[in-house]
mmCIF file with all atom_site columns, C-alpha atoms in Angstrom:
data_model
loop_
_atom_site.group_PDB
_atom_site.id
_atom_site.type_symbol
_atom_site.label_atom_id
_atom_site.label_alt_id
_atom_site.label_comp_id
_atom_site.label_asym_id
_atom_site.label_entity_id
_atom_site.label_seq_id
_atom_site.pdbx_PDB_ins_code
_atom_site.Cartn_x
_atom_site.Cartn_y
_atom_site.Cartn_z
_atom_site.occupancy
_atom_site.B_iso_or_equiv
_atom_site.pdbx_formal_charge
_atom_site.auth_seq_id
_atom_site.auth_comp_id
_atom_site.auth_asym_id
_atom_site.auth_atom_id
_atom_site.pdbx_PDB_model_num
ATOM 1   C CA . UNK A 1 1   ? 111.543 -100.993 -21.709 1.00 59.00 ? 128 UNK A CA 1
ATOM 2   C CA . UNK A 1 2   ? 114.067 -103.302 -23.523 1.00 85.00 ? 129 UNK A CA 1
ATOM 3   C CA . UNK A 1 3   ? 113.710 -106.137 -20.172 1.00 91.00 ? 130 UNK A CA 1
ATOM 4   C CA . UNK A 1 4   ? 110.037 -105.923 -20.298 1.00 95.00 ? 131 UNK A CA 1
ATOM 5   C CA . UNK A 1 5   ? 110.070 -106.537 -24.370 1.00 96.00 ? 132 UNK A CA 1
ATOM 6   C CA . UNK A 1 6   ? 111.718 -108.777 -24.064 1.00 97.00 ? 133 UNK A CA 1
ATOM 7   C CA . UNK A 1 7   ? 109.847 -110.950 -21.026 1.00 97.00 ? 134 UNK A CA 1
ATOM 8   C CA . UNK A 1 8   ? 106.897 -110.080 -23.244 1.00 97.00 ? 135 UNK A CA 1
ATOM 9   C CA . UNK A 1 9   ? 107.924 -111.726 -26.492 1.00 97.00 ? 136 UNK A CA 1
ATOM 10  C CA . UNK A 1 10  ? 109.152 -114.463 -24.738 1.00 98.00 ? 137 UNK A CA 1
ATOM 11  C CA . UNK A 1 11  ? 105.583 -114.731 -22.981 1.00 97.00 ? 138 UNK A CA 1
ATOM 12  C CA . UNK A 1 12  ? 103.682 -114.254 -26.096 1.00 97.00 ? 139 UNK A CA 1
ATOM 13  C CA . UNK A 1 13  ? 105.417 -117.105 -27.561 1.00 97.00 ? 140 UNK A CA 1
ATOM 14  C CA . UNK A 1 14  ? 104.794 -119.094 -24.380 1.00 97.00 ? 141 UNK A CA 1
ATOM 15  C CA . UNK A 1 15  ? 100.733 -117.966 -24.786 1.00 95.00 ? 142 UNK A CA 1
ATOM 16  C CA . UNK A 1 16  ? 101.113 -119.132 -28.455 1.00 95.00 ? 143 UNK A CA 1
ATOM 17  C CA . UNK A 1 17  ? 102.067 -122.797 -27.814 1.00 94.00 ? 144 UNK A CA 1
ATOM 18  C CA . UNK A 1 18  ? 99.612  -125.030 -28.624 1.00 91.00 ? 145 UNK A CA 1
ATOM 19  C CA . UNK A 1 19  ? 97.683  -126.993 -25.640 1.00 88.00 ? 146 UNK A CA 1
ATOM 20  C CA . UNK A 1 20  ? 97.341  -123.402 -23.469 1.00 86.00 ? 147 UNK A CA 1
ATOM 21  C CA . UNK A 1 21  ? 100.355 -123.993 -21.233 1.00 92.00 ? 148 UNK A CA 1
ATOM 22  C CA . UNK A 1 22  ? 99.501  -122.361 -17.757 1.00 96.00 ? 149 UNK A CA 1
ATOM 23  C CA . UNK A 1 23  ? 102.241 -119.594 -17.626 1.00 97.00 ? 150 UNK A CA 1
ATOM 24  C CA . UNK A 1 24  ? 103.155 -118.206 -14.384 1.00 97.00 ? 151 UNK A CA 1
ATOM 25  C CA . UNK A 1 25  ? 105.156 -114.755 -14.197 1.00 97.00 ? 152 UNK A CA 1
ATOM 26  C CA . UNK A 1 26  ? 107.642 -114.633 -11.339 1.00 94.00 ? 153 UNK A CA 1
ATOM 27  C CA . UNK A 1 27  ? 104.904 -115.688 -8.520  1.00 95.00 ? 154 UNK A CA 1
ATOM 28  C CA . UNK A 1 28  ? 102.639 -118.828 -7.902  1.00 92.00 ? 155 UNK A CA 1
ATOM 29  C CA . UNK A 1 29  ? 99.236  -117.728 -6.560  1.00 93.00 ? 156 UNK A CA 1
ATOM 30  C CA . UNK A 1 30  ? 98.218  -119.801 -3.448  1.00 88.00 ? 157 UNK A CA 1
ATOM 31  C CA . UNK A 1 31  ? 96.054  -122.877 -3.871  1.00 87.00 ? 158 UNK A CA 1
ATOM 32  C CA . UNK A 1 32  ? 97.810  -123.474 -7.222  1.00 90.00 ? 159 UNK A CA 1
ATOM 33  C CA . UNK A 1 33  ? 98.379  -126.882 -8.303  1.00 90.00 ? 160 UNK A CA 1
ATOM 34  C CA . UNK A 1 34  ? 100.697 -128.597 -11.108 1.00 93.00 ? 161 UNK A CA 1
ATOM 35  C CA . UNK A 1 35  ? 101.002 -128.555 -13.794 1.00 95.00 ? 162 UNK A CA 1
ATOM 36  C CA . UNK A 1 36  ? 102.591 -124.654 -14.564 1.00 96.00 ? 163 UNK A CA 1
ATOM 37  C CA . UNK A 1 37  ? 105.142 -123.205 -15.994 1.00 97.00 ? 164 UNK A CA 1
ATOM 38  C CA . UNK A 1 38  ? 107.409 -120.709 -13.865 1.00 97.00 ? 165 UNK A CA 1
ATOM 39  C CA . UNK A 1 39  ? 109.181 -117.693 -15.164 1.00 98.00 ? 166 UNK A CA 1
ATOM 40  C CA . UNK A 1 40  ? 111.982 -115.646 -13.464 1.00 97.00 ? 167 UNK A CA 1
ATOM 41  C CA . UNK A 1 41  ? 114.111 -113.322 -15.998 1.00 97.00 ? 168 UNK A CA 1
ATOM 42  C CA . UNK A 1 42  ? 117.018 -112.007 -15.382 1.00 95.00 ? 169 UNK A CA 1
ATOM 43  C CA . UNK A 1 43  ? 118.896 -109.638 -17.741 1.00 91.00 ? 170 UNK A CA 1
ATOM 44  C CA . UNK A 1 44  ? 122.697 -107.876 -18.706 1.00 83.00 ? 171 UNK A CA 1
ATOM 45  C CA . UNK A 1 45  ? 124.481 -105.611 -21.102 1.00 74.00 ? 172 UNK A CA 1
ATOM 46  C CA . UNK A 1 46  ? 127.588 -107.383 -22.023 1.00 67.00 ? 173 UNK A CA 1
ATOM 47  C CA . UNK A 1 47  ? 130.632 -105.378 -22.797 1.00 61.00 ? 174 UNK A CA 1
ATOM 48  C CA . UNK A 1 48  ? 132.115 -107.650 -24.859 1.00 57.00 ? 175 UNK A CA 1
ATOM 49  C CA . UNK A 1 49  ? 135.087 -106.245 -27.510 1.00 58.00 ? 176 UNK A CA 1
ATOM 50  C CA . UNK A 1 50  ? 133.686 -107.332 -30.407 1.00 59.00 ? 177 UNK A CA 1
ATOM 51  C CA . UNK A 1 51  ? 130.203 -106.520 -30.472 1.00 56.00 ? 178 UNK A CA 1
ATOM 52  C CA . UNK A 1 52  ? 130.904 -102.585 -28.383 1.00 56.00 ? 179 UNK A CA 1
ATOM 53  C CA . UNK A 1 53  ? 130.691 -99.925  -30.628 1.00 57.00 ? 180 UNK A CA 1
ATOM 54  C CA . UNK A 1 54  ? 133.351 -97.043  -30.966 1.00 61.00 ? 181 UNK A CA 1
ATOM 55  C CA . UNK A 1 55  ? 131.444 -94.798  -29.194 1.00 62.00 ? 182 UNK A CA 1
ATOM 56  C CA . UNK A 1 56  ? 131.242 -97.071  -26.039 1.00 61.00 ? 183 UNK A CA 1
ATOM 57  C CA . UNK A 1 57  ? 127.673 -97.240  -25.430 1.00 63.00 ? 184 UNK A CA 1
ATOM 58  C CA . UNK A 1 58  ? 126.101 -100.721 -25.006 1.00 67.00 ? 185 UNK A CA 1
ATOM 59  C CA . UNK A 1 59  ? 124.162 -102.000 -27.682 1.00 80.00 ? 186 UNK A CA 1
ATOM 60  C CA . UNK A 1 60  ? 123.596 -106.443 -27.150 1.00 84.00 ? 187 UNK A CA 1
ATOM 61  C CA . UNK A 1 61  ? 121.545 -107.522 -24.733 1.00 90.00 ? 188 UNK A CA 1
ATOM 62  C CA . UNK A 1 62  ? 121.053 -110.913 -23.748 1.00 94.00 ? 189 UNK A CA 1
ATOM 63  C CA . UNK A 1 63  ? 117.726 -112.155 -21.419 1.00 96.00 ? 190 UNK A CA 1
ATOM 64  C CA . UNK A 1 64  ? 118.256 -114.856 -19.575 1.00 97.00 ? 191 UNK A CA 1
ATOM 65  C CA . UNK A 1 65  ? 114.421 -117.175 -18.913 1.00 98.00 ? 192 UNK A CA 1
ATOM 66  C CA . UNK A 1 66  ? 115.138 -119.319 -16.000 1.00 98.00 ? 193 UNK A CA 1
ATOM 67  C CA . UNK A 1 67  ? 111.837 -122.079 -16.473 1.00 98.00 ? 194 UNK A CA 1
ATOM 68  C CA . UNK A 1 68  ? 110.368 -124.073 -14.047 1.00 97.00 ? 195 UNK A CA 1
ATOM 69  C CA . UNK A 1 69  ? 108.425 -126.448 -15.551 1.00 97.00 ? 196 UNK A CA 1
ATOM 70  C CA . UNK A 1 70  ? 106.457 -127.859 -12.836 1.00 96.00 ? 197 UNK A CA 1
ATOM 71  C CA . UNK A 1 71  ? 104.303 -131.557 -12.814 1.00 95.00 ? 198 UNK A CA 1
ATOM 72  C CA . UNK A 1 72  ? 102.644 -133.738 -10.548 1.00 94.00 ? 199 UNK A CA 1
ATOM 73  C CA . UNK A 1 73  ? 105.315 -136.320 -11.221 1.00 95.00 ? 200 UNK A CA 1
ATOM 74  C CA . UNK A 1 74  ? 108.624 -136.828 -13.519 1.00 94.00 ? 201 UNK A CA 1
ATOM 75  C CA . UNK A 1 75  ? 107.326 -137.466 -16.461 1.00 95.00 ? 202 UNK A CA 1
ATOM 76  C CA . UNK A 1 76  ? 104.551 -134.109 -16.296 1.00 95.00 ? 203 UNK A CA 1
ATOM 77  C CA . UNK A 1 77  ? 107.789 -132.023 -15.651 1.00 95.00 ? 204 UNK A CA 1
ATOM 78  C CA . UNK A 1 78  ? 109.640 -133.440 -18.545 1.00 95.00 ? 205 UNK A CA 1
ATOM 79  C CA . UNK A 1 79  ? 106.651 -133.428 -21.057 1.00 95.00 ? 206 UNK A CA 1
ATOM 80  C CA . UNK A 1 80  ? 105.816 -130.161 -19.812 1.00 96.00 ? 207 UNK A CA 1
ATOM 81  C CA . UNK A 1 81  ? 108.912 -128.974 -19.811 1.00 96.00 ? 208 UNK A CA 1
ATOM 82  C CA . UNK A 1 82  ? 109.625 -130.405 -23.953 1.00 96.00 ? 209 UNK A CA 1
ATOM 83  C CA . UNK A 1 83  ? 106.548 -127.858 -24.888 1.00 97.00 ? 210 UNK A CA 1
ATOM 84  C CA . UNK A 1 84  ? 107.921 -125.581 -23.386 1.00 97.00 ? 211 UNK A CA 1
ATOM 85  C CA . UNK A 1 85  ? 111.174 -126.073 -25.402 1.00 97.00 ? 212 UNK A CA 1
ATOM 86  C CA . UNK A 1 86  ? 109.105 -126.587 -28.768 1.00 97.00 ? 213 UNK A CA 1
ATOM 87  C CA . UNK A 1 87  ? 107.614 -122.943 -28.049 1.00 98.00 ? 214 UNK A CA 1
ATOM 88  C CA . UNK A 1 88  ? 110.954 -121.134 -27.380 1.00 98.00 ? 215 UNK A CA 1
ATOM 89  C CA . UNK A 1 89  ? 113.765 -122.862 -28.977 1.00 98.00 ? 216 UNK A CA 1
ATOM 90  C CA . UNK A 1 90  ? 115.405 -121.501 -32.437 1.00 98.00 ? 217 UNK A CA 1
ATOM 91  C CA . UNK A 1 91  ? 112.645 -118.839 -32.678 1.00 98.00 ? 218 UNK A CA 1
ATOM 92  C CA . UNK A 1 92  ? 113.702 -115.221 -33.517 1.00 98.00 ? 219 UNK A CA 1
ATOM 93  C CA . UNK A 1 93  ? 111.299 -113.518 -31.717 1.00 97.00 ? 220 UNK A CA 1
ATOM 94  C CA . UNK A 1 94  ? 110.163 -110.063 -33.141 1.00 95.00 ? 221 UNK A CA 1
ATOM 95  C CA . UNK A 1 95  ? 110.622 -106.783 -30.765 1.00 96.00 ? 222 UNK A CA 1
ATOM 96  C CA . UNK A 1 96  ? 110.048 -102.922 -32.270 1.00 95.00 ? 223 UNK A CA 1
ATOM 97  C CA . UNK A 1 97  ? 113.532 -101.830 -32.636 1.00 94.00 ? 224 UNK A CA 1
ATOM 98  C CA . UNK A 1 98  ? 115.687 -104.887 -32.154 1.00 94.00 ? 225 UNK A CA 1
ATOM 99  C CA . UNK A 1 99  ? 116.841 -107.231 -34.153 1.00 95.00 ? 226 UNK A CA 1
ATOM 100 C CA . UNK A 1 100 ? 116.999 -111.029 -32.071 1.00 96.00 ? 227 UNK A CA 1
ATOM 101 C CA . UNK A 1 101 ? 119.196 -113.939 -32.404 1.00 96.00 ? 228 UNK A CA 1
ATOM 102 C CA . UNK A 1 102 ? 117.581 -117.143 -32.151 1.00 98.00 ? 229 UNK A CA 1
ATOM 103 C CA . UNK A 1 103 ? 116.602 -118.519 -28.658 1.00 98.00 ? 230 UNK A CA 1
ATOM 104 C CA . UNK A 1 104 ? 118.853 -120.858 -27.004 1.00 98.00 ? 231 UNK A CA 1
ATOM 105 C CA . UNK A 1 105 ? 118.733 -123.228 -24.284 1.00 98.00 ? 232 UNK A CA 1
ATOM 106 C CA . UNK A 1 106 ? 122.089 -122.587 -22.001 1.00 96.00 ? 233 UNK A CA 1
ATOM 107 C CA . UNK A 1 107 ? 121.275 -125.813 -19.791 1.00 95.00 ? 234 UNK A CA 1
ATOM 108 C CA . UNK A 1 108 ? 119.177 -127.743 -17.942 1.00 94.00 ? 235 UNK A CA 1
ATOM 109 C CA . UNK A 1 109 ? 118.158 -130.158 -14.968 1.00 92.00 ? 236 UNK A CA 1
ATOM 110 C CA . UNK A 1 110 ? 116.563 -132.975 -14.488 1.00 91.00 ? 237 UNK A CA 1
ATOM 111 C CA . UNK A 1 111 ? 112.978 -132.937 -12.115 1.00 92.00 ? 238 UNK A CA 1
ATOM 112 C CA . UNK A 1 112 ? 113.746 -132.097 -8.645  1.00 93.00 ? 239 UNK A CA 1
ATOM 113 C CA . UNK A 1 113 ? 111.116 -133.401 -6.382  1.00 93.00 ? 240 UNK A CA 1
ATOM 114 C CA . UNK A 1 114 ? 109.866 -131.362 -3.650  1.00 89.00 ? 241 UNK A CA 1
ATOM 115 C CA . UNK A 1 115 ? 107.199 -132.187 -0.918  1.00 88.00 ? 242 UNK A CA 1
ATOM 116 C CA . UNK A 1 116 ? 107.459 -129.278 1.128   1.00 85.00 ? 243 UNK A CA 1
ATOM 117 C CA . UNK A 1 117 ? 103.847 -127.938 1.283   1.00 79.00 ? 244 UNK A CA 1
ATOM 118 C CA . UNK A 1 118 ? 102.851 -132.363 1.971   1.00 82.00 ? 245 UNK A CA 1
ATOM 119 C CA . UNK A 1 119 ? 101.727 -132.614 -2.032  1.00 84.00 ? 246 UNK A CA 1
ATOM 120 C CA . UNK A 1 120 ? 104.602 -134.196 -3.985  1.00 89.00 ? 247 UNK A CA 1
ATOM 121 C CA . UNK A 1 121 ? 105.851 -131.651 -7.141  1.00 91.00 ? 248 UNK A CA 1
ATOM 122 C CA . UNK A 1 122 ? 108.533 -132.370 -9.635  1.00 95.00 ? 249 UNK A CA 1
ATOM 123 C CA . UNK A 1 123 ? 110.097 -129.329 -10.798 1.00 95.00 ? 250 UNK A CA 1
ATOM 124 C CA . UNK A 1 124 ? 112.311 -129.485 -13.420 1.00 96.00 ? 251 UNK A CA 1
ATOM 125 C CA . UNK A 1 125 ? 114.115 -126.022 -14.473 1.00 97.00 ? 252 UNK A CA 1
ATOM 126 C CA . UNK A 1 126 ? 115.835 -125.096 -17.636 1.00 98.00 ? 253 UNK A CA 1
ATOM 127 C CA . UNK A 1 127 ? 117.679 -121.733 -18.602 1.00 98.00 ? 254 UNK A CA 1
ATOM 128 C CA . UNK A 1 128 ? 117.249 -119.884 -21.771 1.00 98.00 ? 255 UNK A CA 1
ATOM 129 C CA . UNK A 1 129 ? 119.035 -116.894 -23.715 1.00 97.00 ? 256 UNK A CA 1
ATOM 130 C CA . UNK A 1 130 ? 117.603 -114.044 -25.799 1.00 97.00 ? 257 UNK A CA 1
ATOM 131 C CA . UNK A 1 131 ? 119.998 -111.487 -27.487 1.00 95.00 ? 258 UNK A CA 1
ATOM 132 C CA . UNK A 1 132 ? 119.359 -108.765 -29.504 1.00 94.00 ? 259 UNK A CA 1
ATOM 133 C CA . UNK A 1 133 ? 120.850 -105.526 -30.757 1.00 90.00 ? 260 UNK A CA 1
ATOM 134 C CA . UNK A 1 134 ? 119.314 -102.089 -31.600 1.00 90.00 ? 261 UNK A CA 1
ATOM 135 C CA . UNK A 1 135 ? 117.410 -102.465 -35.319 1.00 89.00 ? 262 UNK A CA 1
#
């Protein structure tokens, strides 16, 4: 429950950002043509000795949101991929039962150009973070 909250949240906010950004969740149908964005989430329970309560169990959880923002050329990917920043960035999402830190943006790339399937794309991929702890 606590991975797919998360996801959620983070593609709600997506969904909310103005211009209706094309959000695509782990898979790109066939046939599908730029520009999207990509998601792929990955998530962990750090043990970290600060934040682990006496009685051991794990309470912070961090999502990580690995974006491909996806263009016909450079500049799509980059524009695309600076909404996509404006929609996530700094926001405390809300999630029942958590309380969430700010989202950050852990690092980025520049657009990667790719012309495997003979149509030139320019993906350009960014990674953010979403922690939160039990409410």
């Amino acid at each position: 429950m606590t991975v797919r909250a998360h996801a959620d949240a983070v593609l709600a906010l997506l969904a909310a950002a103005p211009g209706n950004l094309r959000v695509l969740d782990g898979a790109v149908p066939k046939e599908t043509a730029p520009p999207y964005v990509l998601l792929y989430f990955g998530d962990e329970d750090p043990e970290l000795p600060d934040s682990r309560p006496l009685e051991g169990s794990s309470e912070r959880f961090v999502l990580r949101v690995w974006v491909h923002s996806v263009g016909g050329n450079a500049s799509a990917a980059r524009a695309l991929g600076e909404r996509v920043r404006a929609a996530l960035l700094d926001v405390a999402p809300s999630i029942a039962g958590r309380v969430c830190w700010p989202i950050r943006r852990e690092e980025g790339s520049p657009p990667q150009r790719d012309e495997s399937t003979g149509t030139l794309v320019m993906d350009r991929v960014d990674i953010y973070r979403l922690e939160s702890v039990p409410a």
